[in-house]
Coordinates of C-alpha atoms in Angstrom, one line a residue:
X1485 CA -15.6 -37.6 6.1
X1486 CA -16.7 -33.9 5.6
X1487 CA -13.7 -32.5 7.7
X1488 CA -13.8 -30.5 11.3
X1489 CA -16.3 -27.3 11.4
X1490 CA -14.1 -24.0 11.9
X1491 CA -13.8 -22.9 15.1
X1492 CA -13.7 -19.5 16.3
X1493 CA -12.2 -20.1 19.1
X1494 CA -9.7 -22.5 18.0
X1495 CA -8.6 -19.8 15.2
X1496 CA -8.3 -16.7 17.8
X1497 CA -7.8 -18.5 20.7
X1498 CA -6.4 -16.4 23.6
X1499 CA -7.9 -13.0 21.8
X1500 CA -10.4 -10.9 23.2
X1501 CA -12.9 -10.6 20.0
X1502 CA -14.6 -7.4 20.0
X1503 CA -16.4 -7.4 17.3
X1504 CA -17.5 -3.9 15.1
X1505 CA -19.9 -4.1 12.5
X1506 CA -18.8 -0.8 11.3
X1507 CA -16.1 1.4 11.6
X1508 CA -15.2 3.9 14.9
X1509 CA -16.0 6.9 13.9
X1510 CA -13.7 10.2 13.8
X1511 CA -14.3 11.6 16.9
X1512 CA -12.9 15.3 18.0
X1513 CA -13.7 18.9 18.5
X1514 CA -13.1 22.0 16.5
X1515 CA -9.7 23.5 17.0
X1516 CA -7.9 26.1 15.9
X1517 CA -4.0 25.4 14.4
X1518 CA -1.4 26.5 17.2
X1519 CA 2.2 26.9 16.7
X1520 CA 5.2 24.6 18.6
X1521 CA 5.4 21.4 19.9
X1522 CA 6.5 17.9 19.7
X1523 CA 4.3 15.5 18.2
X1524 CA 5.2 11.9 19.0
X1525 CA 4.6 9.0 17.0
X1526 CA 4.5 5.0 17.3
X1527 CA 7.0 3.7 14.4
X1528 CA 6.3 -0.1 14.1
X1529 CA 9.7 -0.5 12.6
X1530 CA 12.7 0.9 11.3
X1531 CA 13.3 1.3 7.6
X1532 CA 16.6 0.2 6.1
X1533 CA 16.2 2.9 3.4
X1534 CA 14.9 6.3 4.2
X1535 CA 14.7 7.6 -0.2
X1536 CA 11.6 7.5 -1.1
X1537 CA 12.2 8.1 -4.8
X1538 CA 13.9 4.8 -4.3
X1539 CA 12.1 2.8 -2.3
X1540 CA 8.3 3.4 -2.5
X1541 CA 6.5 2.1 0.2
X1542 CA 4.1 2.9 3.2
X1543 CA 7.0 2.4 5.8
X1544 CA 9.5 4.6 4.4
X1545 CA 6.7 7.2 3.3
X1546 CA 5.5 7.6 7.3
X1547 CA 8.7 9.2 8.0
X1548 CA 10.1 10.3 4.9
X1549 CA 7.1 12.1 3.3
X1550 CA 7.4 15.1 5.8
X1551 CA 11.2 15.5 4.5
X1552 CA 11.5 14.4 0.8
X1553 CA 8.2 16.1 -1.1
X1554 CA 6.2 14.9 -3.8
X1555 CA 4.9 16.4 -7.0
X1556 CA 1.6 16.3 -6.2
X1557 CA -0.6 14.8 -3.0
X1558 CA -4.1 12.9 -2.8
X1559 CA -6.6 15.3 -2.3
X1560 CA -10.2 14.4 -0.7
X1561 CA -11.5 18.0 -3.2
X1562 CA -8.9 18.8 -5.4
X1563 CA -8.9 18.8 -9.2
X1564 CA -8.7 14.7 -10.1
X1565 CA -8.2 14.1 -6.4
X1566 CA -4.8 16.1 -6.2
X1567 CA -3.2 18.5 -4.8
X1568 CA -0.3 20.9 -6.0
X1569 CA 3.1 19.7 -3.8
X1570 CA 6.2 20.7 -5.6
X1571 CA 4.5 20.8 -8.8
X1572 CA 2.2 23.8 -9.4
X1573 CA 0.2 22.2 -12.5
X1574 CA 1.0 19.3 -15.0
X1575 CA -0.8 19.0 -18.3
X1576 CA -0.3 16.2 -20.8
X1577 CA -0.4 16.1 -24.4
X1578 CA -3.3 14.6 -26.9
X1579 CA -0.4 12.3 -28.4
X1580 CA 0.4 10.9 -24.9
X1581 CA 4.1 11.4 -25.5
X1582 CA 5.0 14.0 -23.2
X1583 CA 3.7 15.5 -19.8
X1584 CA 4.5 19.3 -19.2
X1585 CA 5.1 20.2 -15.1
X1586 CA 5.0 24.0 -14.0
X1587 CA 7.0 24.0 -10.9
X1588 CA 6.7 26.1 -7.4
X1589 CA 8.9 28.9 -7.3
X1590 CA 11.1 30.1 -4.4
X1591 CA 11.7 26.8 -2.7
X1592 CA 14.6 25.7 -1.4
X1593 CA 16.2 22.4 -0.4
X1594 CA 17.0 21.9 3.2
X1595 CA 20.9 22.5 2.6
X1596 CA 19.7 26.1 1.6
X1597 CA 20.1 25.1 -2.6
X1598 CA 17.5 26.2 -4.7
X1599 CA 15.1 23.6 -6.1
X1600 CA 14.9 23.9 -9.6
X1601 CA 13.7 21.4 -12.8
X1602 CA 17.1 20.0 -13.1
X1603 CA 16.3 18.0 -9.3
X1604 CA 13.0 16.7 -10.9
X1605 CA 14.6 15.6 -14.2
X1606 CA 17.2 13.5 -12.2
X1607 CA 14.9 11.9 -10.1
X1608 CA 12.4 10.7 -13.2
X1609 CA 15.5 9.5 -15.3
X1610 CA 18.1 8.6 -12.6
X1611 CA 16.1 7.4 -10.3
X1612 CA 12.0 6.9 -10.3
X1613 CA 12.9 4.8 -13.6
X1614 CA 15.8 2.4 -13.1
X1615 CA 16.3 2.0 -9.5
X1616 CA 12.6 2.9 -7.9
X1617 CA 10.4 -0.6 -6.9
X1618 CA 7.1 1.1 -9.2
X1619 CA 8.2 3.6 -11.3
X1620 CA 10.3 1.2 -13.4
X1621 CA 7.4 0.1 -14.6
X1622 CA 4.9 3.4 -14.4
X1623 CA 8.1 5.4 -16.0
X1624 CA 9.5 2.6 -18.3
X1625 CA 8.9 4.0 -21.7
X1626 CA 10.6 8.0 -20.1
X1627 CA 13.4 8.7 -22.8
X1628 CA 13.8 12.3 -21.8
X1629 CA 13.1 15.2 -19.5
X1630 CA 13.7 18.4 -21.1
X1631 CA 13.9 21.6 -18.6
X1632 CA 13.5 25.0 -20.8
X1633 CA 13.7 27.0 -17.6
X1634 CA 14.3 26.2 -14.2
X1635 CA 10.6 25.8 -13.6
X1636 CA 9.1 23.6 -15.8
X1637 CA 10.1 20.2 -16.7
X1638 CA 8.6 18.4 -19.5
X1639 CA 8.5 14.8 -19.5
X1640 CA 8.9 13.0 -23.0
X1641 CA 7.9 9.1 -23.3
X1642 CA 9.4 6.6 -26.0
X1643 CA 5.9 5.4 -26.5
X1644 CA 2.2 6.8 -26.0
X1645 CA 1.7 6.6 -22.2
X1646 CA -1.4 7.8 -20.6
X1647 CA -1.9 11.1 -19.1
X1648 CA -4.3 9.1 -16.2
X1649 CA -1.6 7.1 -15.1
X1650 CA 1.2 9.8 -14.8
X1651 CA -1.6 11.8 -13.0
X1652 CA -2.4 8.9 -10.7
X1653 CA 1.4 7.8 -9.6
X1654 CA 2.0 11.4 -8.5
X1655 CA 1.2 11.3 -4.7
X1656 CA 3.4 7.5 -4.7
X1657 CA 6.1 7.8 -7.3
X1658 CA 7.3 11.3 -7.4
X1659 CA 9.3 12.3 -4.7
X1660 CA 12.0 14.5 -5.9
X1661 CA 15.9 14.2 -4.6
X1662 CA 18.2 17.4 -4.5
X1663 CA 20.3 16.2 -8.0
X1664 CA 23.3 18.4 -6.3
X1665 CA 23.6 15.5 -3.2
X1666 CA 23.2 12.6 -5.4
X1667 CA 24.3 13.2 -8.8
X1668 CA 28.1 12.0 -8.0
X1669 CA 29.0 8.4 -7.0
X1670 CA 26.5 5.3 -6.9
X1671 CA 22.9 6.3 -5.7
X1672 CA 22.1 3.2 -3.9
X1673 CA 24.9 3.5 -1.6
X1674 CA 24.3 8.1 -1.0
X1675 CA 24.4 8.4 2.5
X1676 CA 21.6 10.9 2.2
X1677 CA 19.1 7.5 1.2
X1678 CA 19.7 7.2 5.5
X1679 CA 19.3 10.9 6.5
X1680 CA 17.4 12.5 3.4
X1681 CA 18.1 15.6 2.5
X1682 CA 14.6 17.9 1.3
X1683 CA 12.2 20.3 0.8
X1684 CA 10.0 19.4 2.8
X1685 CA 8.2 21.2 5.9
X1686 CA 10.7 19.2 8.4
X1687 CA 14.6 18.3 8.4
X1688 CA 15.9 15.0 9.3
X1689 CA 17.7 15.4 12.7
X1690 CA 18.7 12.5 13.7
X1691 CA 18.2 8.5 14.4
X1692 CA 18.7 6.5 17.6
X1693 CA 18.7 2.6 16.2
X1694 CA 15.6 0.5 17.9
X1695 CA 14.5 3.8 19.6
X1696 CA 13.5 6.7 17.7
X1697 CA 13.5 8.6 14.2
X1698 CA 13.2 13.0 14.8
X1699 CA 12.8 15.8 12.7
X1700 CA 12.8 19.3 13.2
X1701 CA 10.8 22.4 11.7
X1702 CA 12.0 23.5 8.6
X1703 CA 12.0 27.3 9.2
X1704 CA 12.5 28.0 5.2
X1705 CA 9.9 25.7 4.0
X1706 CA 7.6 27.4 0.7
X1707 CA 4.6 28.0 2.9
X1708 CA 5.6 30.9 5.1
X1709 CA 2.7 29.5 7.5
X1710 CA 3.7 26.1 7.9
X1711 CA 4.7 23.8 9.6
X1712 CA 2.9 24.5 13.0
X1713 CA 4.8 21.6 15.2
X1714 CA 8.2 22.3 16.2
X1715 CA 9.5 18.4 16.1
X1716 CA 7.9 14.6 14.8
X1717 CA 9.8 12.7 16.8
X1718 CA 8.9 8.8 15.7
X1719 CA 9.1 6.3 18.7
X1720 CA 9.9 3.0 17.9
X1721 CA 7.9 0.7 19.3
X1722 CA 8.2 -2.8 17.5
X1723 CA 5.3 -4.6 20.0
X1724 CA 2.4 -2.9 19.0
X1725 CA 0.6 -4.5 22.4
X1726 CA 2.5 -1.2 23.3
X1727 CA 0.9 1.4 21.1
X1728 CA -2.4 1.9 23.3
X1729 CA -0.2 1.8 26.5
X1730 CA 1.7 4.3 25.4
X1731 CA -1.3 6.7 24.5
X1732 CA -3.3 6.1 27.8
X1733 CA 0.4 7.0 29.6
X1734 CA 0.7 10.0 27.4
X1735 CA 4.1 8.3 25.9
X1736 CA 3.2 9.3 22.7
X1737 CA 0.2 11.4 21.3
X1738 CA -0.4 9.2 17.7
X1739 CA -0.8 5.6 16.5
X1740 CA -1.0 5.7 13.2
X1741 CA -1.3 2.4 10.3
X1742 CA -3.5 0.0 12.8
X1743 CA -0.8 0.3 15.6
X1744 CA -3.0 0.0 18.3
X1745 CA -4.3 -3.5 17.9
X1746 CA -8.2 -3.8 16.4
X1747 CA -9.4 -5.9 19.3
X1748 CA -8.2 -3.1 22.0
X1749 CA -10.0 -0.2 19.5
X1750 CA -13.6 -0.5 21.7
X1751 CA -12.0 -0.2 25.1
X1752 CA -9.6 2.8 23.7
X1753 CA -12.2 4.9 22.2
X1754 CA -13.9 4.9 25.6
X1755 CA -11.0 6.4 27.3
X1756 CA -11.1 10.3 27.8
X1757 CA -8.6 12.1 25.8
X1758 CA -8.4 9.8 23.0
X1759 CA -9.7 9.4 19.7
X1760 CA -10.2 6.9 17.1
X1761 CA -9.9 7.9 13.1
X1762 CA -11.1 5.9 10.3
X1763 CA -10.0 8.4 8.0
X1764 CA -6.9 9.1 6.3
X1765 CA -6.5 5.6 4.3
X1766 CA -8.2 5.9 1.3
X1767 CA -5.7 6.0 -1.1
X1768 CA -4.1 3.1 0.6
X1769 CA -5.8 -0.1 0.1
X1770 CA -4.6 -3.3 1.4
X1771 CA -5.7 -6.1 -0.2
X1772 CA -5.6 -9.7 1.8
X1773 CA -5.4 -12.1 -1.4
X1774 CA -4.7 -15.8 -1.8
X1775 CA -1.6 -16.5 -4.2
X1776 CA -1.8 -19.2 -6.1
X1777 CA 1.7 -21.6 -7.4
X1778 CA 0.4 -22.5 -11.1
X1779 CA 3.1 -25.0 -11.4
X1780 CA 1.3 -27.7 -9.0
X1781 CA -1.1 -29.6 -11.1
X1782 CA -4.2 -29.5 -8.9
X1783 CA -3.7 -25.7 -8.5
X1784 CA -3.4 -25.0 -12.6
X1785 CA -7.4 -26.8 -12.4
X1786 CA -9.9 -23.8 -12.4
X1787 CA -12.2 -25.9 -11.2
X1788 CA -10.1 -26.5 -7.6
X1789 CA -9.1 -22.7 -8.1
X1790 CA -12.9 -22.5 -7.7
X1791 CA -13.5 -24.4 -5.5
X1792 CA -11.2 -23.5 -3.2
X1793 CA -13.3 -19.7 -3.4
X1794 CA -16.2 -21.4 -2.6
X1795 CA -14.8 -22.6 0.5
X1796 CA -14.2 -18.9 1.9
X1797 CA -16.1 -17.2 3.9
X1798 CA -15.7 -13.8 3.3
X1799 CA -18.1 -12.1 5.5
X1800 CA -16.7 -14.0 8.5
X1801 CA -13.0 -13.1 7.5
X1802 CA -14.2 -9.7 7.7
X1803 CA -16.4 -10.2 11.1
X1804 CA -13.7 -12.2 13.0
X1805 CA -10.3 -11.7 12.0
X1806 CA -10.7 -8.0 10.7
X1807 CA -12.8 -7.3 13.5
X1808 CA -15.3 -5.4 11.2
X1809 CA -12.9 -3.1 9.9
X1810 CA -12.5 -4.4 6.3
X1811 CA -14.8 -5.3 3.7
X1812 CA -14.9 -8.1 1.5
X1813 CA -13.7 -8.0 -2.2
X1814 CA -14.7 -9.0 -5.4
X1815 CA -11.5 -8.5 -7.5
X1816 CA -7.9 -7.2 -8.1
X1817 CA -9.7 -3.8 -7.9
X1818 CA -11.6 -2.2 -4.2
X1819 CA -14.8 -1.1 -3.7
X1820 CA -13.5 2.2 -2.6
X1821 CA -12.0 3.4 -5.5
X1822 CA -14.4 5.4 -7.9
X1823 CA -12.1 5.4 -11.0
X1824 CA -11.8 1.7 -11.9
X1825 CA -13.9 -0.3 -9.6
X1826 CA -16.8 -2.9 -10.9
X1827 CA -19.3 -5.0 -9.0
X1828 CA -19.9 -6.4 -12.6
X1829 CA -17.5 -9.6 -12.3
X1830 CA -18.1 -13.4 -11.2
X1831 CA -18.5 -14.0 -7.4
X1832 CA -18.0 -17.4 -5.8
X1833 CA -20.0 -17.0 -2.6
X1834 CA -19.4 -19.0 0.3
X1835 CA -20.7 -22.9 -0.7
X1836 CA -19.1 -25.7 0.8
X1837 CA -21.4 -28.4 -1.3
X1838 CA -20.5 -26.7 -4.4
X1839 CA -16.6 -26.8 -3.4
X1840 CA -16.9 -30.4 -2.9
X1841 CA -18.8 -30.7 -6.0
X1842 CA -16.2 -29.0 -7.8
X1843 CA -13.2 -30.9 -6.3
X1844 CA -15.1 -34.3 -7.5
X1845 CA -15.5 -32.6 -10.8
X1846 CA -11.7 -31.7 -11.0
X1847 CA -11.0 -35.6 -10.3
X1848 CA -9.8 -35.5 -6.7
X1849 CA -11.5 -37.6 -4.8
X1850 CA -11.1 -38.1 -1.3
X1851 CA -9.1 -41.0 0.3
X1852 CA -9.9 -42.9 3.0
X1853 CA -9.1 -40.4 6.0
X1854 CA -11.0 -38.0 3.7
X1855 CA -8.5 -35.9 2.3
X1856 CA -8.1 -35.5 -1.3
X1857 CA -4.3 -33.8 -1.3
X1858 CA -2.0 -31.8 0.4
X1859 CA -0.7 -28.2 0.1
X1860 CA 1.7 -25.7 1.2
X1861 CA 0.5 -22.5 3.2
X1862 CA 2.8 -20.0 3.4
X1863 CA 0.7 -17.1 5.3
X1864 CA 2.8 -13.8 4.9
X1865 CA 4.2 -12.4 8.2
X1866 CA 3.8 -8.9 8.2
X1867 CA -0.1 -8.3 10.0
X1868 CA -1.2 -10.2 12.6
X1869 CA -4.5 -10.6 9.6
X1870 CA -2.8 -12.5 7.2
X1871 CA -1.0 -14.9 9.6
X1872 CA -4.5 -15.0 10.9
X1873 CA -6.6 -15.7 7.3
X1874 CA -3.5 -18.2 7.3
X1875 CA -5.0 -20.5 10.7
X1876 CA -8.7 -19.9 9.2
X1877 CA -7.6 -20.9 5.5
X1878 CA -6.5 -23.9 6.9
X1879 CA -9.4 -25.3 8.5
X1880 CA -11.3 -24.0 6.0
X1881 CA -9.6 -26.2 3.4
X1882 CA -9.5 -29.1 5.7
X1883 CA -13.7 -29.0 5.1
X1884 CA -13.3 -29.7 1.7
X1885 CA -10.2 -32.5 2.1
X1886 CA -7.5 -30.2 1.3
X1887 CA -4.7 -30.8 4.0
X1888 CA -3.2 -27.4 4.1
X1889 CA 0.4 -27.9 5.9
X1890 CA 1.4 -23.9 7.5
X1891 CA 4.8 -22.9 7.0
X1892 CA 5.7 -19.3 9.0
X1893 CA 8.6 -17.8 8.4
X1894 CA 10.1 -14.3 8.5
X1895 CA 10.0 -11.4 6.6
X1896 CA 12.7 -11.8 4.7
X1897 CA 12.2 -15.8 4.4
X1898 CA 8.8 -15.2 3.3
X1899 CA 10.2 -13.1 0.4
X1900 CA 12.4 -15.4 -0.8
X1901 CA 10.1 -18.6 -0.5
X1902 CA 7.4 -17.0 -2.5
X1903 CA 8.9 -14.2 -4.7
X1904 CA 12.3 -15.8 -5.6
X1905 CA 12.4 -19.6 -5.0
X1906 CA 9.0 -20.4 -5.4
X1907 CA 8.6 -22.5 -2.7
X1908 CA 4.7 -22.4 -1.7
X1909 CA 1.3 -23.5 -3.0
X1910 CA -0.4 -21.0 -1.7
X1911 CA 0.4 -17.8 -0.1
X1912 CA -1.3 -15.4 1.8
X1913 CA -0.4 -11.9 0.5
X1914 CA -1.0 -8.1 1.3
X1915 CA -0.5 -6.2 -2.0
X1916 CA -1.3 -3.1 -1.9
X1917 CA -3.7 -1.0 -4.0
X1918 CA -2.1 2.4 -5.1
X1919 CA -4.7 4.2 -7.2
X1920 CA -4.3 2.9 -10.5
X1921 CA -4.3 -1.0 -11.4
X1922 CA -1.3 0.0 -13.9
X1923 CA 0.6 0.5 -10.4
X1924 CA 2.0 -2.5 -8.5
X1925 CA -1.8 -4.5 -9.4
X1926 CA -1.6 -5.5 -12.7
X1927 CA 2.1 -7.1 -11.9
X1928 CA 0.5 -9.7 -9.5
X1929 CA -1.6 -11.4 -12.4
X1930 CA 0.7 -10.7 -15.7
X1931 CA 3.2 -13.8 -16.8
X1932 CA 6.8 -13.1 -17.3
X1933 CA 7.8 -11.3 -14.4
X1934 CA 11.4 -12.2 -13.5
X1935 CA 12.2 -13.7 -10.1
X1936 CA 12.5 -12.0 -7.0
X1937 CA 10.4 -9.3 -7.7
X1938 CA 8.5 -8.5 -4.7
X1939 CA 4.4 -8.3 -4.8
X1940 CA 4.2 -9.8 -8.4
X1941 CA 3.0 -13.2 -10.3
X1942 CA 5.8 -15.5 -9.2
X1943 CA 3.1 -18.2 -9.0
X1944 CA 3.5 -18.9 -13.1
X1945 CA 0.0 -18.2 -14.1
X1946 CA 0.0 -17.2 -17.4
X1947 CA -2.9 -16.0 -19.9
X1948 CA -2.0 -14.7 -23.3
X1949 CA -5.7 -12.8 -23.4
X1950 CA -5.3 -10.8 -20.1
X1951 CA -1.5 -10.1 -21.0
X1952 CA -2.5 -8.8 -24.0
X1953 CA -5.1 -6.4 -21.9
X1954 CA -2.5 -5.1 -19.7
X1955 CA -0.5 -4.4 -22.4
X1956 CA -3.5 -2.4 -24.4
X1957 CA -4.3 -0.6 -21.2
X1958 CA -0.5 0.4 -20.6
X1959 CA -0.7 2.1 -23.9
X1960 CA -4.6 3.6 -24.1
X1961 CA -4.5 7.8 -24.1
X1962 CA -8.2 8.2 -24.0
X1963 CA -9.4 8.0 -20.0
X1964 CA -13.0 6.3 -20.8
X1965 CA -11.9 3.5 -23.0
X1966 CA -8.8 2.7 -20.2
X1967 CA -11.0 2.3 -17.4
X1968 CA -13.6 0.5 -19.2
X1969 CA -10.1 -2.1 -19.8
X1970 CA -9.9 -2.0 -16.3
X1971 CA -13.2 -2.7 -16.0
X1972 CA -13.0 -6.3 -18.3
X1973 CA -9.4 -6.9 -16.5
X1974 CA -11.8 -7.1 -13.4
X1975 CA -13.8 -9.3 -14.8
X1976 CA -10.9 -11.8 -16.4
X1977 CA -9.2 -11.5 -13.3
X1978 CA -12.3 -13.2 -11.6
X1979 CA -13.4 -15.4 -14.2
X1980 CA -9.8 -17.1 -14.2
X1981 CA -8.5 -16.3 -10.8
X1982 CA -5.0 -16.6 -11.1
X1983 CA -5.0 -15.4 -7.4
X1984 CA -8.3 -14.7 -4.9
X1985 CA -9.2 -11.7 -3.7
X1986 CA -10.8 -11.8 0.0
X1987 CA -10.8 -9.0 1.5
X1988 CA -10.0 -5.1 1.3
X1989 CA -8.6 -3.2 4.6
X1990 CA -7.8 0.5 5.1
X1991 CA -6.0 1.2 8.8
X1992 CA -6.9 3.4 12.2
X1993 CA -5.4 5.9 13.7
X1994 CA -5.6 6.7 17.7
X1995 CA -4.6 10.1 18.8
X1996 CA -4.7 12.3 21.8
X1997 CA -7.7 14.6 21.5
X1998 CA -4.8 17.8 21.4
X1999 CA -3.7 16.3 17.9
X2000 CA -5.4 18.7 15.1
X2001 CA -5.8 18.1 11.3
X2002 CA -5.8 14.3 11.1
X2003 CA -6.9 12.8 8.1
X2004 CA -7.6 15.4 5.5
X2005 CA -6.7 13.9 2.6
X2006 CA -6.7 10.0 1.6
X2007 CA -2.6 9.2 2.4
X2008 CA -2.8 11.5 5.5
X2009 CA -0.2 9.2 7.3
X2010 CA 2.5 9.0 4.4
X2011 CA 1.8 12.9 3.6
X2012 CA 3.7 16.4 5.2
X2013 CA 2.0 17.1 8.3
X2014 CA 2.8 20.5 7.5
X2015 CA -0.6 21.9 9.2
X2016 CA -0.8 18.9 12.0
X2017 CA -0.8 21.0 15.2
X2018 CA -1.0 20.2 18.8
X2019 CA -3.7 22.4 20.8
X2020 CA -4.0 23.3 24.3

């Protein structure tokens, strides 16, 4: 018994499929950048914690990052794809043990205090390295901060740590906290991580729980000319069957991260007034991945690892469930990024005869009602595309006799099952791709990661040789040989497949055609907005 054929309808029954072979494209007219106004934006959910020096992630970044500013920002044509934020220029040294930061002068926090290198040395070394989700590991080996004058902060490591790294975690890890609000009583628990205080071209105002986050124009910020928008006022709207509603009413004027559904992006781009931008997301990859529990016996088998790759169809993942806005993957690395990225690795293209082939191989032959053993699917909960991959990963393993039993739970569930108690076979997981493999990548594949920690390898897989890459890598000054590591951790990654990549999605945005600069650089929605405008 060979199993049922997948069925498109059965796995998005009750969904209008509009399929896109490629992306919408930007669409818009020239404008020129007006003063005033309230932009408002659909929030798809309302962060607990509002610090993004403590919590680095997209969620907290979409409000945040217009309040609480970087060191530097991703930059579609600056120097090493950056831009100066709070930090003027930063310039390592050939020993790799220190990392020298000229700062902006004249700016000043939003409680009218001067900024100064003291605030940035307390964030690297009171908060980016013990308490923030990725910079304990990017700024593990950060023994000091030494601060000559009150503009320049020089960073001093413990060990040799690459100057590609640092230079990469900028835009993600280096949000900088006024040291004067935090610097008495427990940071976690600073009522500022709720209503951040800083230097940013907008000031928190206020919050209205489960209806909307607003800010208000910083009329101090550095750049005399900016902001242009008066107000950001973020909208919570948890269904995000809402978002286009809201846009053709002229509710709001923004959807940003995918909140207007992919299969209602055709019939939006059509409507007058509105526009759909592909742009914007380059420097955030998501990455849909199978995880993989090492401790069950079939699952330690490469050859039902395989197998079980084999039995994918990537391009109609990316057709059907991603609606043509993704594209499929190769490895722990995306096609998109130029640094790291090599097509150079093992593929395992779709082949159900040489799944089954495998699966004999392996020893696990099927029974009776043609099934060869069972598993636990736990598909995570956060996109409506993994809990879909979830339905289609499960009737693809029924074709090859693998009995793939769904369990759905909650955020929070989910976290536990997978990350803490280890409670899954498989897992369907959206890590997310920040730049550099040494940040929050090379965690999902490395052994000895203690539990609970979110977005790693809590599966057990462990591999002495591609530890022992990691750990070269994490320690590798000159730029050429590190990405050539990355380059062979690409290729061990895919060769062993501790977990499966599948496929590779950026997000959309949907805006009002009166909503100027969108997208110019590659985290527009987690950056300032300090030259967003609203024309007309």
């Amino acid at each position: 018994m060979s199993g049922l054929p997948i069925s498109r309808r059965g796995l998005l029954a009750g969904s209008a499929l509009l399929l896109a072979s490629t992306a919408l494209p930007a669409i818009g007219r020239a404008q020129t950048p007006k003063k005033g106004g309230r932009l408002i934006v659909a929030a798809d959910s309302e962060p607990r914690n509002l610090n993004p020096a403590i919590v680095a992630s997209n969620g907290v970044f979409f409000i945040s990052s217009k309040v609480v500013e970087t060191l530097a920002e991703a930059s579609f044509d600056g120097k090493d794809g950056l831009q100066p934020r709070l930090a003027l220029s930063w310039e390592g040294s050939a020993d790799g043990r220190s990392v020298t930061f000229k700062l902006r002068d004249g700016v000043k926090w939003h409680d009218g205090k001067p900024f100064t290198s003291a605030d940035v040395a307390f964030s690297a070394l009171q908060v980016w390295k013990p308490l923030q989700n990725l910079g304990r590991t990017v700024f593990k080996d950060l023994e000091a901060v030494d601060t000559p004058d009150k503009l320049t902060a020089v960073f001093k490591f413990a060990k040799p740590t690459p100057f590609q790294l640092i230079r990469n975690a900028l835009p993600a890890l280096s949000s900088v906290v006024p040291k004067h609000v935090y610097e008495m009583g427990k940071i976690e628990d600073n009522p500022a991580n709720n209503a951040p205080v800083g230097t940013g071209p907008f000031k928190f105002a206020e919050y209205k729980a489960g209806q909307y986050y607003r800010l208000a124009r910083n009329d101090a910020y550095w750049d005399k000319d900016e902001p242009y928008l008066d107000e950001i006022v973020f909208q919570v709207l948890p269904d995000r069957t809402s978002a286009a509603a809201a846009l053709e009413a002229e509710e709001i004027q923004l959807a940003a991260f995918s909140a207007v559904p992919l299969a209602d992006l055709d019939r939006i781009s059509k409507v007058p007034g509105l526009k759909v931008i592909t742009k914007g997301y380059e420097g955030l990859t998501y990455q849909l991945v199978v995880e993989i529990n090492h401790r069950r016996k079939e699952l330690a088998d490469l050859k039902v690892r395989q197998a079980i790759a084999h039995a994918i169809d990537k391009d109609f993942v990316v057709k059907t469930i991603f609606l043509g806005y993704a594209a499929t993957a190769t490895g722990p690395v995306p096609k998109n990024d130029p640094q790291f990225y090599t097509a150079d690795v093992p593929i395992y293209p779709f082949d159900v005869a040489k799944a089954n082939e495998l699966l004999d191989e392996a020893g696990y032959k099927r029974a009776d009602d043609g099934k060869r053993f069972a598993l636990k699917l736990l598909p995570a909960p956060y996109f409506n595309e993994t809990k879909q991959f979830g339905d289609y990963l499960r009737q693809a393993l029924a074709v090859i006799g693998i009995d793939a039993q769904i369990v759905n739970n909650d955020s929070a569930a989910h976290m536990k099952a997978v990350y803490t108690d280890h409670a899954f076979d498989l897992a369907v997981g959206p890590p997310v791709f920040r730049g550099d493999p040494a940040i929050s990548t090379t965690i999902l594949v490395q052994s000895g990661i203690p539990d609970g920690v979110p977005f790693s390898n809590q599966g057990g897989y462990k591999n002495a040789d591609l530890d022992a890459l990691i750990a070269k890598a994490s320690e590798t000054l000159d730029t050429s040989a590190r990405t050539e590591l990355y380059k062979e951790f690409q290729k061990m990654v895919a060769a062993d497949l501790p977990l499966i990549n599948v496929a590779e999605w950026s997000f959309i945005s949907v805006a009002r055609d009166t909503v100027g600069n969108i997208a110019n650089n590659p985290r527009w929605a987690v950056s300032n907005w300090a030259d967003t405008f609203l024309a007309g």
